């Protein structure tokens, strides 16, 4: 009996990670069109999906392919991780090339994802490109353990110690290191932070554990904000009851990286999700079961590109922390090691709560009514805890789900147009109290 339920729970966790992303692409603007009629080797009632070269590109390659400049930077964290982050210093518009100091915007991805999530929608609906074209200095973060952040000054990626982290360490070390690096490189005193899902959770941790950072945030835009996950409606919550034996089993079989975007994981997605319309529809429906159904806002022909970049890998502990948080109820705590482990790490039997009252940076929350992972109830709880909340904004569309924040067909009309009006202007003025120093430009590649 235990074997049956633990196996089912393991499959559910794998599905969670394997689906941490899905949607739109094809030409140099990211647009794609479904093969019609008899696609190459396909039947009229089950056409082949279009194949985009972006499915096999890295994030910098996608940026160049779309005609934008890109810089590659490496950020050293306090505990020795080397994070690969990417910069789009300007866009393809004339306004983005104006002289003068720009405001930096830092974008942070969610669980099992990478900065590619901000790029793979069509160019006019991908937030990173939209911001660059408006004149912002765009920086794209990558958390430790994903495809772009698998290095350490001492540890090898194949060592178990390398993967001994949860979102606590991402928030405590990665986010502060990235924020300070961007400000140092740009000469700005503050930046705008935009996070999706776990990208918001690690922001709260960063502000709480490094409170001086609050004064370095001009505004924080939280998309599908995560803290408490007590009211998750997705069926993945069924795995929470078995998270401890699952985690123990994965350690027993020496699982280090959880669903990296390499080898057999990538091949499985190619075979079962990326070939024909019927296969893609089945995978899409599974995604809907996890994150919320919104078929009219989902470009199914984009699935091969999304699947090509997701999941991007993380540690077992980072994934299990979400399940453990569900078990703990309406709270936002550090990683739960179990009673004995908690005493060893924290000196108490339960993990300590994060004090969200210490997040004093100005925050906007954006949430979807149909988001099964970061639910309206949990967002309301979070909103009640933030002392400098500017607004909690429901996206005005009843089917808006967890992935619509990134890849909705109508994401501009439903979300980004509103978000852009709440950002500070892209260029500093002479009267600004936050005038930037000259920008320290490193290496730029152009398409």
Short mmCIF file of C-alpha atoms in Angstrom, two decimals:
data_model
loop_
_atom_site.label_atom_id
_atom_site.label_comp_id
_atom_site.label_asym_id
_atom_site.label_seq_id
_atom_site.Cartn_x
_atom_site.Cartn_y
_atom_site.Cartn_z
CA UNK A 1 0.00 0.00 0.00
CA UNK A 2 2.75 2.45 0.95
CA UNK A 3 4.58 1.53 -2.22
CA UNK A 4 1.55 2.34 -4.35
CA UNK A 5 0.91 5.73 -2.80
CA UNK A 6 4.55 6.76 -2.65
CA UNK A 7 4.98 5.81 -6.30
CA UNK A 8 1.94 7.85 -7.25
CA UNK A 9 3.20 10.79 -5.23
CA UNK A 10 6.59 10.52 -6.88
CA UNK A 11 4.95 10.66 -10.30
CA UNK A 12 2.97 13.73 -9.25
CA UNK A 13 6.12 15.52 -8.12
CA UNK A 14 7.83 14.66 -11.37
CA UNK A 15 4.86 16.06 -13.26
CA UNK A 16 5.01 19.28 -11.23
CA UNK A 17 8.58 19.88 -12.21
CA UNK A 18 8.19 18.61 -15.74
CA UNK A 19 5.42 21.09 -16.34
CA UNK A 20 6.87 24.18 -14.73
CA UNK A 21 6.34 25.95 -18.03
CA UNK A 22 4.30 25.90 -21.32
CA UNK A 23 3.25 28.33 -24.44
CA UNK A 24 3.82 30.72 -27.83
CA UNK A 25 6.65 31.01 -31.09
CA UNK A 26 8.46 30.34 -34.59
CA UNK A 27 10.03 33.15 -36.64
CA UNK A 28 12.46 35.84 -35.46
CA UNK A 29 9.65 37.55 -33.59
CA UNK A 30 8.68 34.33 -31.87
CA UNK A 31 5.48 33.90 -33.88
CA UNK A 32 4.45 30.42 -34.96
CA UNK A 33 1.75 29.02 -37.20
CA UNK A 34 0.39 25.49 -36.94
CA UNK A 35 1.17 23.35 -39.92
CA UNK A 36 -2.04 23.04 -41.89
CA UNK A 37 -3.44 20.13 -43.79
CA UNK A 38 -0.88 17.43 -44.42
CA UNK A 39 2.17 18.56 -42.44
CA UNK A 40 5.43 16.85 -43.18
CA UNK A 41 4.72 13.27 -42.32
CA UNK A 42 1.49 14.23 -40.59
CA UNK A 43 -2.16 13.45 -41.19
CA UNK A 44 -4.84 16.02 -41.88
CA UNK A 45 -6.57 15.38 -38.55
CA UNK A 46 -3.32 15.33 -36.56
CA UNK A 47 -0.87 17.84 -38.05
CA UNK A 48 2.74 18.04 -37.05
CA UNK A 49 3.69 20.91 -34.77
CA UNK A 50 6.02 23.54 -36.24
CA UNK A 51 9.63 23.21 -35.20
CA UNK A 52 11.26 26.43 -34.03
CA UNK A 53 15.04 26.74 -33.76
CA UNK A 54 14.46 28.61 -30.48
CA UNK A 55 13.55 25.31 -28.83
CA UNK A 56 17.25 24.40 -29.03
CA UNK A 57 18.76 27.82 -28.32
CA UNK A 58 20.07 29.23 -25.07
CA UNK A 59 18.56 32.41 -23.63
CA UNK A 60 21.36 34.64 -25.02
CA UNK A 61 20.94 32.99 -28.42
CA UNK A 62 17.21 33.73 -28.39
CA UNK A 63 17.90 37.36 -27.53
CA UNK A 64 20.35 37.69 -30.41
CA UNK A 65 18.01 35.79 -32.76
CA UNK A 66 15.28 38.32 -32.02
CA UNK A 67 17.65 41.17 -32.93
CA UNK A 68 18.56 42.46 -29.46
CA UNK A 69 21.95 43.02 -27.81
CA UNK A 70 22.88 40.79 -24.88
CA UNK A 71 25.53 40.75 -22.18
CA UNK A 72 26.56 37.69 -20.20
CA UNK A 73 27.42 38.28 -16.55
CA UNK A 74 28.51 36.02 -13.70
CA UNK A 75 27.44 36.83 -10.15
CA UNK A 76 29.27 35.38 -7.15
CA UNK A 77 27.09 34.68 -4.10
CA UNK A 78 28.28 34.88 -0.50
CA UNK A 79 28.24 31.08 -0.26
CA UNK A 80 30.23 30.54 -3.44
CA UNK A 81 27.69 29.88 -6.21
CA UNK A 82 28.33 31.40 -9.63
CA UNK A 83 25.09 32.58 -11.22
CA UNK A 84 24.73 33.25 -14.93
CA UNK A 85 22.58 36.32 -15.50
CA UNK A 86 21.82 38.08 -18.78
CA UNK A 87 21.37 41.74 -19.67
CA UNK A 88 19.49 43.42 -22.52
CA UNK A 89 20.89 46.96 -22.30
CA UNK A 90 18.57 48.42 -24.94
CA UNK A 91 15.95 47.38 -27.44
CA UNK A 92 15.18 47.75 -31.13
CA UNK A 93 13.37 51.08 -30.82
CA UNK A 94 14.83 54.57 -31.12
CA UNK A 95 13.66 55.53 -27.64
CA UNK A 96 15.59 52.64 -26.12
CA UNK A 97 18.84 53.97 -27.60
CA UNK A 98 18.56 57.47 -26.19
CA UNK A 99 21.52 58.76 -24.25
CA UNK A 100 21.24 59.11 -20.51
CA UNK A 101 21.13 56.88 -17.46
CA UNK A 102 18.43 54.21 -17.51
CA UNK A 103 16.48 52.56 -14.75
CA UNK A 104 17.43 48.88 -14.31
CA UNK A 105 14.70 46.24 -14.13
CA UNK A 106 15.50 42.79 -12.73
CA UNK A 107 13.31 39.80 -13.68
CA UNK A 108 13.34 36.57 -11.66
CA UNK A 109 11.82 33.28 -12.82
CA UNK A 110 9.80 30.71 -10.88
CA UNK A 111 10.32 27.12 -9.72
CA UNK A 112 12.23 24.85 -12.13
CA UNK A 113 12.38 27.60 -14.72
CA UNK A 114 15.01 29.94 -16.17
CA UNK A 115 15.19 33.42 -17.62
CA UNK A 116 14.03 31.96 -20.95
CA UNK A 117 10.48 32.22 -19.60
CA UNK A 118 10.61 36.01 -20.09
CA UNK A 119 11.78 35.60 -23.72
CA UNK A 120 9.95 32.81 -25.48
CA UNK A 121 6.60 34.48 -26.05
CA UNK A 122 6.37 36.43 -29.34
CA UNK A 123 8.57 39.52 -29.14
CA UNK A 124 5.71 41.99 -28.76
CA UNK A 125 4.30 39.90 -25.87
CA UNK A 126 7.52 38.87 -24.08
CA UNK A 127 8.05 41.10 -21.05
CA UNK A 128 11.86 41.26 -21.31
CA UNK A 129 11.69 42.57 -24.88
CA UNK A 130 8.79 44.91 -24.14
CA UNK A 131 10.77 46.52 -21.32
CA UNK A 132 13.93 46.80 -23.42
CA UNK A 133 12.03 48.47 -26.27
CA UNK A 134 10.56 50.97 -23.82
CA UNK A 135 14.03 52.02 -22.74
CA UNK A 136 14.64 50.04 -19.56
CA UNK A 137 17.95 48.36 -18.76
CA UNK A 138 16.76 44.75 -18.47
CA UNK A 139 18.51 42.14 -16.32
CA UNK A 140 17.43 38.49 -16.24
CA UNK A 141 18.21 36.38 -13.18
CA UNK A 142 18.88 32.64 -12.94
CA UNK A 143 18.70 30.83 -9.61
CA UNK A 144 21.36 28.37 -8.51
CA UNK A 145 20.92 24.91 -9.99
CA UNK A 146 19.23 25.81 -13.26
CA UNK A 147 20.79 25.53 -16.70
CA UNK A 148 22.73 28.81 -16.38
CA UNK A 149 23.82 28.61 -12.75
CA UNK A 150 25.56 25.27 -12.24
CA UNK A 151 28.94 26.43 -11.02
CA UNK A 152 30.55 26.97 -7.63
CA UNK A 153 33.97 28.24 -6.57
CA UNK A 154 34.72 24.98 -4.68
CA UNK A 155 31.96 22.43 -5.25
CA UNK A 156 31.49 20.30 -8.34
CA UNK A 157 28.00 20.12 -9.82
CA UNK A 158 28.05 16.35 -9.33
CA UNK A 159 28.67 16.63 -5.59
CA UNK A 160 25.67 16.20 -3.32
CA UNK A 161 26.68 19.27 -1.32
CA UNK A 162 26.22 21.46 -4.40
CA UNK A 163 22.50 20.61 -4.38
CA UNK A 164 22.01 21.09 -0.64
CA UNK A 165 19.78 24.15 -0.91
CA UNK A 166 16.15 25.24 -0.93
CA UNK A 167 14.45 28.52 -1.78
CA UNK A 168 15.78 29.79 1.59
CA UNK A 169 19.31 29.96 0.17
CA UNK A 170 18.13 31.34 -3.17
CA UNK A 171 16.44 34.18 -1.31
CA UNK A 172 19.15 34.70 1.29
CA UNK A 173 22.13 34.63 -1.11
CA UNK A 174 21.21 34.63 -4.81
CA UNK A 175 18.78 37.54 -4.90
CA UNK A 176 20.88 39.92 -2.74
CA UNK A 177 23.98 39.11 -4.81
CA UNK A 178 22.13 39.82 -8.05
CA UNK A 179 20.54 43.04 -6.83
CA UNK A 180 23.84 44.43 -5.56
CA UNK A 181 25.64 43.34 -8.72
CA UNK A 182 23.14 45.10 -11.00
CA UNK A 183 23.24 48.29 -8.95
CA UNK A 184 27.03 48.25 -8.91
CA UNK A 185 27.26 47.71 -12.67
CA UNK A 186 24.67 50.32 -13.57
CA UNK A 187 25.56 52.89 -10.91
CA UNK A 188 21.91 53.12 -9.90
CA UNK A 189 20.83 53.36 -6.29
CA UNK A 190 17.62 51.42 -6.85
CA UNK A 191 16.07 48.94 -9.27
CA UNK A 192 12.65 47.60 -10.19
CA UNK A 193 12.12 43.91 -9.38
CA UNK A 194 9.62 41.74 -11.25
CA UNK A 195 9.15 38.16 -10.11
CA UNK A 196 6.92 35.26 -11.07
CA UNK A 197 5.78 32.61 -8.56
CA UNK A 198 8.89 31.41 -6.68
CA UNK A 199 10.60 34.51 -8.03
CA UNK A 200 8.39 36.43 -5.61
CA UNK A 201 8.88 34.05 -2.66
CA UNK A 202 12.66 34.43 -2.83
CA UNK A 203 12.21 38.21 -2.96
CA UNK A 204 10.37 38.17 0.38
CA UNK A 205 13.16 36.03 1.84
CA UNK A 206 15.82 38.41 0.50
CA UNK A 207 14.15 41.49 1.98
CA UNK A 208 13.61 39.78 5.35
CA UNK A 209 17.10 38.31 5.72
CA UNK A 210 18.83 41.36 4.21
CA UNK A 211 16.58 44.24 5.31
CA UNK A 212 18.92 46.92 3.93
CA UNK A 213 17.87 45.76 0.44
CA UNK A 214 14.39 47.23 0.91
CA UNK A 215 15.83 50.70 0.32
CA UNK A 216 17.33 49.52 -2.97
CA UNK A 217 13.97 48.56 -4.49
CA UNK A 218 12.11 51.26 -6.39
CA UNK A 219 9.08 49.01 -6.83
CA UNK A 220 8.38 45.27 -6.78
CA UNK A 221 5.90 43.72 -9.20
CA UNK A 222 4.78 40.28 -7.99
CA UNK A 223 3.17 38.07 -10.66
CA UNK A 224 1.37 35.01 -9.26
CA UNK A 225 2.85 35.87 -5.84
CA UNK A 226 3.86 32.96 -3.63
CA UNK A 227 4.29 32.79 0.14
CA UNK A 228 1.71 30.64 1.90
CA UNK A 229 0.50 27.79 -0.30
CA UNK A 230 -2.09 26.47 2.13
CA UNK A 231 -4.94 26.77 -0.38
CA UNK A 232 -3.36 25.21 -3.46
CA UNK A 233 -6.19 23.73 -5.54
CA UNK A 234 -4.07 21.84 -8.06
CA UNK A 235 -4.06 18.06 -7.80
CA UNK A 236 -0.32 18.26 -7.08
CA UNK A 237 -1.25 18.94 -3.47
CA UNK A 238 -1.89 15.18 -3.18
CA UNK A 239 1.87 14.64 -3.14
CA UNK A 240 2.31 16.73 0.01
CA UNK A 241 1.31 13.88 2.32
CA UNK A 242 4.17 11.78 0.96
CA UNK A 243 6.86 14.41 0.58
CA UNK A 244 9.17 12.99 3.27
CA UNK A 245 9.38 9.42 1.90
CA UNK A 246 9.65 10.80 -1.63
CA UNK A 247 12.52 13.07 -0.63
CA UNK A 248 14.23 10.19 1.21
CA UNK A 249 13.83 7.93 -1.81
CA UNK A 250 15.34 10.52 -4.16
CA UNK A 251 18.30 10.91 -1.83
CA UNK A 252 18.65 7.13 -1.62
CA UNK A 253 18.97 6.86 -5.40
CA UNK A 254 21.37 9.82 -5.30
CA UNK A 255 19.18 12.23 -7.22
CA UNK A 256 20.98 15.56 -7.22
CA UNK A 257 19.56 17.81 -9.92
CA UNK A 258 15.76 17.53 -10.00
CA UNK A 259 14.59 17.39 -13.63
CA UNK A 260 17.43 19.20 -15.38
CA UNK A 261 16.84 20.15 -18.99
CA UNK A 262 19.18 17.49 -20.28
CA UNK A 263 19.32 13.92 -21.55
CA UNK A 264 16.38 11.65 -21.02
CA UNK A 265 14.12 14.35 -19.55
CA UNK A 266 14.37 16.40 -22.72
CA UNK A 267 13.93 13.35 -24.93
CA UNK A 268 10.76 12.23 -23.10
CA UNK A 269 9.15 15.61 -23.68
CA UNK A 270 10.11 15.56 -27.33
CA UNK A 271 8.50 12.15 -27.83
CA UNK A 272 5.30 12.68 -25.86
CA UNK A 273 4.54 16.41 -26.19
CA UNK A 274 6.21 18.05 -29.16
CA UNK A 275 5.47 16.12 -32.34
CA UNK A 276 1.80 16.31 -33.25
CA UNK A 277 -1.22 18.37 -32.29
CA UNK A 278 -2.84 15.45 -30.44
CA UNK A 279 0.25 14.83 -28.33
CA UNK A 280 0.58 18.51 -27.54
CA UNK A 281 -3.10 18.69 -26.59
CA UNK A 282 -2.67 15.88 -24.06
CA UNK A 283 0.30 17.64 -22.48
CA UNK A 284 -1.54 20.94 -22.49
CA UNK A 285 -4.48 19.37 -20.67
CA UNK A 286 -2.14 17.98 -18.04
CA UNK A 287 -0.71 21.47 -17.57
CA UNK A 288 -4.22 22.81 -17.16
CA UNK A 289 -4.89 20.26 -14.41
CA UNK A 290 -1.88 21.61 -12.55
CA UNK A 291 -2.08 25.35 -13.16
CA UNK A 292 -5.66 26.08 -14.29
CA UNK A 293 -7.41 25.69 -17.66
CA UNK A 294 -7.43 28.58 -20.14
CA UNK A 295 -7.56 27.07 -23.66
CA UNK A 296 -8.46 30.34 -25.42
CA UNK A 297 -5.36 32.05 -24.05
CA UNK A 298 -2.92 29.24 -24.82
CA UNK A 299 -1.04 28.95 -28.11
CA UNK A 300 -0.57 25.20 -28.36
CA UNK A 301 1.89 25.48 -31.24
CA UNK A 302 4.28 27.16 -28.81
CA UNK A 303 4.58 23.99 -26.74
CA UNK A 304 7.82 22.71 -28.36
CA UNK A 305 9.69 25.93 -27.52
CA UNK A 306 8.37 26.12 -23.96
CA UNK A 307 9.13 22.45 -23.47
CA UNK A 308 12.59 23.03 -24.94
CA UNK A 309 13.46 25.30 -22.02
CA UNK A 310 11.41 23.86 -19.18
CA UNK A 311 11.97 22.42 -16.69
CA UNK A 312 15.46 23.84 -16.20
CA UNK A 313 16.31 21.94 -13.01
CA UNK A 314 16.72 22.71 -9.33
CA UNK A 315 17.41 20.84 -6.12
CA UNK A 316 15.12 18.23 -4.56
CA UNK A 317 14.85 20.39 -1.45
CA UNK A 318 13.59 23.39 -3.41
CA UNK A 319 10.73 21.34 -4.85
CA UNK A 320 9.93 19.59 -1.59
CA UNK A 321 9.79 22.91 0.26
CA UNK A 322 6.58 23.77 -1.55
CA UNK A 323 4.95 20.48 -0.50
CA UNK A 324 6.15 20.93 3.08
CA UNK A 325 4.78 24.48 3.09
CA UNK A 326 1.37 23.16 2.06
CA UNK A 327 1.47 20.78 5.04
CA UNK A 328 2.31 23.63 7.44
CA UNK A 329 -0.82 25.60 6.54
CA UNK A 330 -1.31 29.36 6.38
CA UNK A 331 2.24 30.51 7.08
CA UNK A 332 5.53 31.36 5.37
CA UNK A 333 8.45 29.54 6.97
CA UNK A 334 11.95 28.36 6.44
CA UNK A 335 12.63 24.83 5.22
CA UNK A 336 11.10 22.11 7.40
CA UNK A 337 13.74 19.50 8.29
CA UNK A 338 11.38 17.57 10.57
CA UNK A 339 11.37 17.85 14.38
CA UNK A 340 14.90 16.56 14.96
CA UNK A 341 16.40 18.39 12.00
CA UNK A 342 14.65 21.61 12.98
CA UNK A 343 16.20 21.44 16.45
CA UNK A 344 19.62 20.96 14.86
CA UNK A 345 19.20 23.87 12.45
CA UNK A 346 16.95 26.29 14.33
CA UNK A 347 16.97 25.20 17.96
CA UNK A 348 13.23 24.50 17.89
CA UNK A 349 10.93 21.73 16.72
CA UNK A 350 9.22 23.70 13.95
CA UNK A 351 10.76 25.90 11.25
CA UNK A 352 10.73 29.61 12.11
CA UNK A 353 8.33 31.88 10.28
CA UNK A 354 9.52 34.63 8.02
CA UNK A 355 8.31 38.02 9.25
CA UNK A 356 6.69 39.54 6.17
CA UNK A 357 6.30 42.79 8.06
CA UNK A 358 10.01 43.33 7.32
CA UNK A 359 9.30 43.61 3.59
CA UNK A 360 9.07 47.40 3.49
CA UNK A 361 9.75 47.86 -0.25
CA UNK A 362 6.72 49.05 -2.24
CA UNK A 363 4.86 46.06 -3.69
CA UNK A 364 2.14 45.43 -6.27
CA UNK A 365 0.51 41.99 -6.34
CA UNK A 366 -1.03 40.64 -9.56
CA UNK A 367 -3.10 37.48 -9.33
CA UNK A 368 -5.40 35.31 -11.41
CA UNK A 369 -8.74 33.96 -10.29
CA UNK A 370 -8.09 30.64 -12.04
CA UNK A 371 -4.56 30.14 -10.69
CA UNK A 372 -4.59 26.74 -8.98
CA UNK A 373 -1.06 27.11 -7.56
CA UNK A 374 -0.97 30.64 -6.12
CA UNK A 375 -4.63 30.94 -5.27
CA UNK A 376 -6.66 34.08 -4.54
CA UNK A 377 -7.01 32.97 -0.90
CA UNK A 378 -3.25 32.68 -0.41
CA UNK A 379 -2.62 35.97 -2.19
CA UNK A 380 -5.15 37.67 0.11
CA UNK A 381 -3.29 36.28 3.13
CA UNK A 382 0.00 37.59 1.75
CA UNK A 383 -1.54 40.99 1.02
CA UNK A 384 -2.63 41.29 4.65
CA UNK A 385 0.98 40.82 5.81
CA UNK A 386 2.84 43.30 3.59
CA UNK A 387 3.26 46.72 5.23
CA UNK A 388 3.94 48.68 2.03
CA UNK A 389 1.44 47.08 -0.33
CA UNK A 390 0.43 49.55 -3.03
CA UNK A 391 -2.29 47.40 -4.59
CA UNK A 392 -3.47 43.82 -4.96
CA UNK A 393 -4.70 43.57 -8.53
CA UNK A 394 -6.89 40.81 -9.91
CA UNK A 395 -6.35 40.24 -13.62
CA UNK A 396 -9.70 41.05 -15.17
CA UNK A 397 -10.29 37.71 -16.84
CA UNK A 398 -11.85 34.79 -14.92
CA UNK A 399 -9.74 32.04 -16.56
CA UNK A 400 -6.33 33.68 -16.03
CA UNK A 401 -4.01 30.95 -14.71
CA UNK A 402 -0.49 30.49 -13.36
CA UNK A 403 1.27 30.44 -16.74
CA UNK A 404 -0.83 33.15 -18.38
CA UNK A 405 1.39 35.68 -16.56
CA UNK A 406 4.17 34.69 -18.95
CA UNK A 407 2.69 33.20 -22.10
CA UNK A 408 -0.93 34.23 -22.49
CA UNK A 409 -1.93 35.08 -26.04
CA UNK A 410 -3.57 38.24 -24.67
CA UNK A 411 -1.06 38.98 -21.91
CA UNK A 412 -0.56 42.59 -23.00
CA UNK A 413 -4.23 43.49 -22.84
CA UNK A 414 -4.86 41.52 -19.66
CA UNK A 415 -1.71 42.31 -17.68
CA UNK A 416 1.36 44.00 -19.12
CA UNK A 417 -0.31 47.21 -20.29
CA UNK A 418 -1.53 47.79 -16.72
CA UNK A 419 1.80 46.81 -15.18
CA UNK A 420 3.75 49.19 -17.42
CA UNK A 421 1.71 52.18 -16.26
CA UNK A 422 2.82 51.47 -12.67
CA UNK A 423 6.54 51.41 -13.43
CA UNK A 424 8.75 54.47 -12.99
CA UNK A 425 9.88 56.01 -16.32
CA UNK A 426 12.80 54.24 -18.02
CA UNK A 427 15.17 57.24 -17.96
CA UNK A 428 16.31 59.22 -14.96
CA UNK A 429 15.83 62.98 -15.14
CA UNK A 430 18.14 65.70 -13.88
CA UNK A 431 15.76 66.38 -11.01
CA UNK A 432 15.54 62.73 -9.98
CA UNK A 433 16.81 61.91 -6.48
CA UNK A 434 18.00 58.59 -7.84
CA UNK A 435 20.27 59.70 -10.67
CA UNK A 436 22.47 56.91 -11.94
CA UNK A 437 26.20 57.16 -12.41
CA UNK A 438 27.71 56.30 -15.80
CA UNK A 439 26.84 52.77 -16.85
CA UNK A 440 29.65 50.23 -16.65
CA UNK A 441 29.18 48.32 -19.89
CA UNK A 442 30.80 44.92 -20.21
CA UNK A 443 30.63 42.59 -23.16
CA UNK A 444 27.83 43.11 -25.72
CA UNK A 445 26.84 40.68 -28.45
CA UNK A 446 24.58 41.81 -31.26
CA UNK A 447 22.46 39.84 -33.64
#
